[in-house]
Amino acid sequence: MSDVVMHVWRGDADGGQFEEYTVPKQDGEVVLDVIHRIQATEAPDLACRWNCKAGKCGSCSAEINGKPRLMCMTRIDTLPEGETITVTPMRAFPIIRDLVTDVSFNYEQARKVPAFNPPPRPEGGYRMSQVDVERGQEFRKCIECFMCQDVCHVIRDHEENKARYSGPRFFIRYAELEMHPLDTNDRRDLVREEMGLGMCNITKCCTEVCPEHIKITDNAIIPLKERVVDADYDPIAWLGRKILRRTKRTAEQAAVQPD
Amino acid sequence: MSEIEHHDYDVIVIGAGGAGLRAAIEAKGRGLRVALVCKSLLGKAHTVMAEGGVAAAMGNVYAEDNWKVHFRDTMRGGKMLNHWRMAQLHAQESPDRVQELEAWGALFDRTKDGKILQRDFGGHRYARLAHVGDRTGLELIRTLQQRAVSMDIDVFMECKVVRLTTDDDGAVNGAVAYWRPTGEFVTFGAKSVVLATGGVGKSWKFTSNSWESTGDGHAIAMWAGASLIDMECVQFHPTGMVWPLSVRGILVTEGVRGDGGVLRNSDGKRFMFEYVADMFRAETAESEDEADRWYDDHTAGRRPPELLPRDEVARSINSEVKAGRGSPHGGVFLDIASRRTADDIRKRLPSMYHQFMELAGVDITREAMEVGPTCHYIMGGVQVDPDTAATAVPGLYAAGEVAGGMHGSNRLGGNSLSDLIVFGRRAGIAAADRAESMAREPKLNQAQVTEYIDEALAPFTRDSGENPYDLQHELQELMQANVGIIRNEAEVVEALEKLDELKQRAANVAVGGGRAYNPGWNLATDLPSMLTVSTCTAQGARDRRESRGGQTREDFPKADPELGKVNFVQRQPSGRGFSSEITITPEPLPVMPDELMAIFEEESK
Amino acid sequence: MTTVENPATRVDNSHTPVVLGGTRGGPDTPTLRKDRWWLAPVITVTILTSFVGYATWAAFVNKNYYAGSWMHRDLISPFYSPCLAASCVPGASHGPVISFWTISPALLILIFPLGFRMTCYYYRRAYYRSFWWAPPACSVSDSHKSYSGESKFPLIFQNVHRYFFYFGLVFNVILTYDAILAFNQPGIGVGVTVGTLVLCLNATLLWLYSLSCHACRHLCGGQVKSFSAHPIRHKFWKLVTPLNAKHMQFAWVSLFVVALTDLYVRLVASGTITDFRLF
Ligand SMILES: Cc1cc2nc3c(=O)[nH]c(=O)nc-3n(C[C@H](O)[C@H](O)[C@H](O)COP(=O)(O)OP(=O)(O)OC[C@H]3O[C@@H](n4cnc5c(N)ncnc54)[C@H](O)[C@@H]3O)c2cc1C
Ligand code: SF4
Ligand code: SF4
Ligand code: FES
Ligand code: FES
């Protein structure tokens, strides 16, 4: 059988370069297998993240031939035959070493999410219907591979936006909470003012790369944008609120972590 | 050596799987300073991979279900080797723990009337597993993770604990760890330490476990003076993928069988009917017709034999393959395609569908899967007090897969996730209680710290030596071949000899490169724990001369009633650490009180 | 809950410090993609430019948009309906006229369909990618110095999309009415011609395009927190959701068909072709 030629980015914050590795091809292998074989033979210190090797944990995100992919779910035989395969770390995050990046941006954004705060649990547990939980379940499939964050040009190409942009991974989280049947909060001003929802220009790259096939843009971001329109840009909705004496929550009120 | 980063906490929790997170939430809820330390990123722990569900006798689908039935199923599944009190607490408290998750945002699948839906699993008499499709573990860990983050618990990610530190009285007072991204060391001072480091599966060649499952918790607990029990009881899950080779071992959830999938050999025969042990005959279907009726209505027939406890099914598959009736790649066929509609399969088992489609190019809605046993779970672990999860070492608590006793010699599917939240919480409470009762901040013994750091850095000091990957590889081959699903005296004894050799060689591992994110070095620091727990398993496998649950001896194919009354307990009585001796002694099981005993007697009538 | 001193950084929820900067990995190139990622933007630019070119021309020529009784056909181009200017050719107008408008009647109304499509979530995606190159394709650098997306003037006005959607509905009603009128062939009686079918097809696609709109999906039921508490809205939502999944397809097909409808009417009205009568 033929060989696999792989160009792997090796380096750290002080710079790096591609190294070429050639390994014999094996049936049914994925990119991560090849990386592991390189580790076990030529380069024991080649850094990469992985855990489950089954597309469940979202650890092994990297860019394969320039596109964000899970290394453990990218079979070699699905890549163009006979061409070298380039493997680079996720571009949007600072490099730690080789294929490992510092994804703490995402954990910081996670801390900002105000937790779910339902009414007290009734005897025998909450009642919710399947149609209601299904909406949120789509978003809870997220394995936090952060590839949508990586591909999102808002931060991939504009570092300065990171300070005020939570990114698609967290837009689906806000959408999930907003669509929760027992939810009591109102995060519309929060996502507009603090989380940078308006910076997303719905170009859908997040949806394209999501390994869980979550319809991030159609089912989360656009519905959120529409909810923000209800809250802030629709004069009829504004009038309706005035007449019905409904109030909405400010970003600060919405951001409070419940006890 | 320059100044080492140091943090003081009331409670540190090592491990951020379900058990660790649940413990940290409990302790943090008491207003204490809590740190959560884990080897990989937050949310990536093994728990994320759990598929089928979490067992809790809520009675949402079958009102007949209650904690007593769950208790009975758990004990019988564990072949009565379980600590009765753990099984009792687990059965009693799990419904509440599962419902609590919903208040934190979990979204389980629902019944028609809006309650949590429950599914069938092997060994559970009623449909009992709360689930979310086939990604229940993800739901559990994400829910707990989000809760923990909103409580502002300090998380130390990609930070590997190498040793626990102890004070002059032998109590645990902290831990020594290193940051994987930088290779720099960090020490923790803590009034109590909760261990929740998960399993040991990485020491076998074919396993459903990730690189993290190296048994670090088992090892560092023993090195700190704790005792381990039942380490020979390793569960081989009957259905792992067998092909392609590179994914061999990856789990195929039991949910496939719970939802109607059946096992067939190369003749197309549902062979499980031939392997029903006497203990389960009364409640297992005799014909395919009867079994098929059961799926829709559990009162119309008895359970299909595919849903016997895991040890039974795994052994049967093993026998079929040995008898030459296996599938092309050395497994058997798991067929759901011919039994459920394609839509149903995609809806109920979405990640299985993807897993096979993407990794094996197999469409499970049209073809059968090829499956075979894979190393999955260790029932044995650190011996704990059931109510407080306290170990023999003051200040050290253990919960989750790292703790032993709960599952006896064999764990039922779904009982682990519930174990995590029940005993994770209990460990958190007990650890917080102790921390609150202690006035003084613990002080680490600097000599100890330096010793542990030097130990971890030793592979860098050698110019030449063993390649850690080679050693790991040899260990995996050895455990797979000699201490696998079917064992015998000669092979196990040989394994112990070879393990000794490997230990010698492990003391001579050399790695190159820098300390920052160096997987070679990281593996080198995992090897001592892997070798330690493997030795424990092999010792237990040698001394338990019977077949029971996760321990199958071809030279002693029957269960021995006398051995059913003891745990094998392992300790390091003289000198602690990787190179010190490990002893193994049989000790009597705790005695079950009469009122619980009565549950079993009622049933035999 | 008692508060305790915490050695790690406390999180201030409104402005969590996010560490900026840090060297990124990989080579400094706009992209490492080797596939033909530029193809899609090129196609989009080509089609949209051609359409805009054609539509501008069609809107300005101000003739041949209506085949009236002299042709025994009541066919009107969608670019010119409703025909509201005093300058409308006789028969094209449905009633009220704006007397001071003397240039092309199309220019009076095209702003609405144009605005609808300009603010459409799908078209936004298409032209941001292909014209603005923000980004041209996934994991290809967007090559802009600074970027604020739709959060600032003027793009913040994209948020009025739902109002264009409402107007779009009005237009759909009018164009449907036109399609129905087309079955009446002055001087001949009721009949079906290729022209009537074209108008019907056009109206149908415009309905599909509007009903599959994201704003529509939201207004139908997407905005509720609990479907089970709003069963009727859930029904509506379930009806439009499958359409919404095909919004992109409807956007393109309806665009083509609108232009072709105009072209067809134009060819008939100018006498270039005769509108074939089927029965
Ligand atoms: C594929 C698969 C499917 C499963 N399906 C089910 C199921 O359906 N139902 C069920 O009940 N059970 C299931 N299980 C079993 C169950 O998932 C595990 O037993 C359980 O998740 C273990 O949880 P834990 O909290 O004990 O540890 P884990 O989730 O394994 O977490 C261990 C943690 O400890 C950390 N750690 C380890 N060593 C160190 C160290 N030295 N220093 C610092 N941190 C360390 C790790 O980083 C990790 O955070 C499944 C298991 C697998 C593999
Ligand atoms: S659709 Fe929005 S969030 Fe998604 S990648 Fe594009 S800009 Fe980013
Ligand atoms: S939404 Fe999809 S792409 Fe984004 S982090 Fe989650 S799984 Fe990954
Ligand atoms: S290793 Fe878990 S997703 Fe790839
Ligand atoms: S018309 Fe495209 S989204 Fe509204």
Short mmCIF file of N, CA and C and ligand atoms in Angstrom, two decimals, chain A residues 148 151-154 165 167-168 171 199-207 216-217 221, chain C residues 135 147, ligand 2:
data_model
loop_
_atom_site.label_atom_id
_atom_site.label_comp_id
_atom_site.label_asym_id
_atom_site.label_seq_id
_atom_site.Cartn_x
_atom_site.Cartn_y
_atom_site.Cartn_z
N CYS A 148 -16.15 25.91 15.63
CA CYS A 148 -16.97 27.01 15.13
C CYS A 148 -16.36 28.33 15.56
N VAL A 151 -13.34 28.99 13.29
CA VAL A 151 -13.57 29.37 11.90
C VAL A 151 -14.26 30.73 11.79
N CYS A 152 -14.84 31.19 12.88
CA CYS A 152 -15.63 32.42 12.82
C CYS A 152 -14.70 33.61 12.56
N HIS A 153 -14.87 34.23 11.41
CA HIS A 153 -13.94 35.29 11.00
C HIS A 153 -13.99 36.49 11.94
N VAL A 154 -15.06 36.64 12.69
CA VAL A 154 -15.17 37.79 13.59
C VAL A 154 -13.99 37.82 14.56
N TYR A 165 -17.10 39.42 22.18
CA TYR A 165 -17.79 38.49 21.28
C TYR A 165 -17.77 37.10 21.86
N GLY A 167 -19.15 34.35 20.47
CA GLY A 167 -18.93 33.35 19.43
C GLY A 167 -20.05 32.33 19.31
N PRO A 168 -20.07 31.63 18.17
CA PRO A 168 -21.19 30.72 17.88
C PRO A 168 -21.42 29.65 18.94
N PHE A 171 -23.43 31.38 21.36
CA PHE A 171 -24.74 31.78 20.86
C PHE A 171 -25.71 30.60 20.97
N MET A 199 -22.29 41.27 15.72
CA MET A 199 -21.09 41.18 14.90
C MET A 199 -21.11 39.98 13.97
N CYS A 200 -21.90 39.01 14.33
CA CYS A 200 -22.03 37.86 13.44
C CYS A 200 -22.73 38.31 12.18
N ASN A 201 -22.16 38.01 11.03
CA ASN A 201 -22.84 38.38 9.79
C ASN A 201 -23.39 37.15 9.08
N ILE A 202 -23.80 36.18 9.88
CA ILE A 202 -24.52 34.99 9.42
C ILE A 202 -23.96 34.35 8.15
N THR A 203 -22.66 34.36 8.04
CA THR A 203 -22.05 33.75 6.87
C THR A 203 -21.90 32.24 7.01
N LYS A 204 -22.32 31.70 8.13
CA LYS A 204 -22.55 30.26 8.27
C LYS A 204 -21.34 29.34 8.26
N CYS A 205 -20.16 29.86 8.43
CA CYS A 205 -19.02 28.94 8.48
C CYS A 205 -19.09 28.05 9.71
N CYS A 206 -19.64 28.58 10.80
CA CYS A 206 -19.78 27.77 12.01
C CYS A 206 -20.60 26.54 11.71
N THR A 207 -21.72 26.74 11.01
CA THR A 207 -22.57 25.59 10.68
C THR A 207 -21.81 24.61 9.79
N ILE A 216 -26.27 25.84 13.63
CA ILE A 216 -25.95 26.94 14.52
C ILE A 216 -26.59 28.23 14.04
N THR A 217 -26.40 28.53 12.77
CA THR A 217 -26.88 29.81 12.26
C THR A 217 -28.41 29.84 12.16
N ILE A 221 -28.56 31.33 15.92
CA ILE A 221 -28.13 32.73 15.78
C ILE A 221 -29.25 33.57 15.19
N PRO C 135 -16.28 36.54 5.35
CA PRO C 135 -15.08 36.09 4.64
C PRO C 135 -15.48 35.52 3.28
N TYR C 147 -13.54 45.25 11.82
CA TYR C 147 -14.78 44.59 11.48
C TYR C 147 -15.76 44.73 12.62
S1 SF4 D 2 -22.39 32.72 11.01
FE1 SF4 D 2 -21.78 34.26 12.47
S2 SF4 D 2 -21.03 33.11 14.20
FE2 SF4 D 2 -21.12 31.70 12.48
S3 SF4 D 2 -19.07 31.77 11.63
FE3 SF4 D 2 -20.29 33.26 10.52
S4 SF4 D 2 -19.98 35.19 11.57
FE4 SF4 D 2 -19.28 33.58 12.94
#
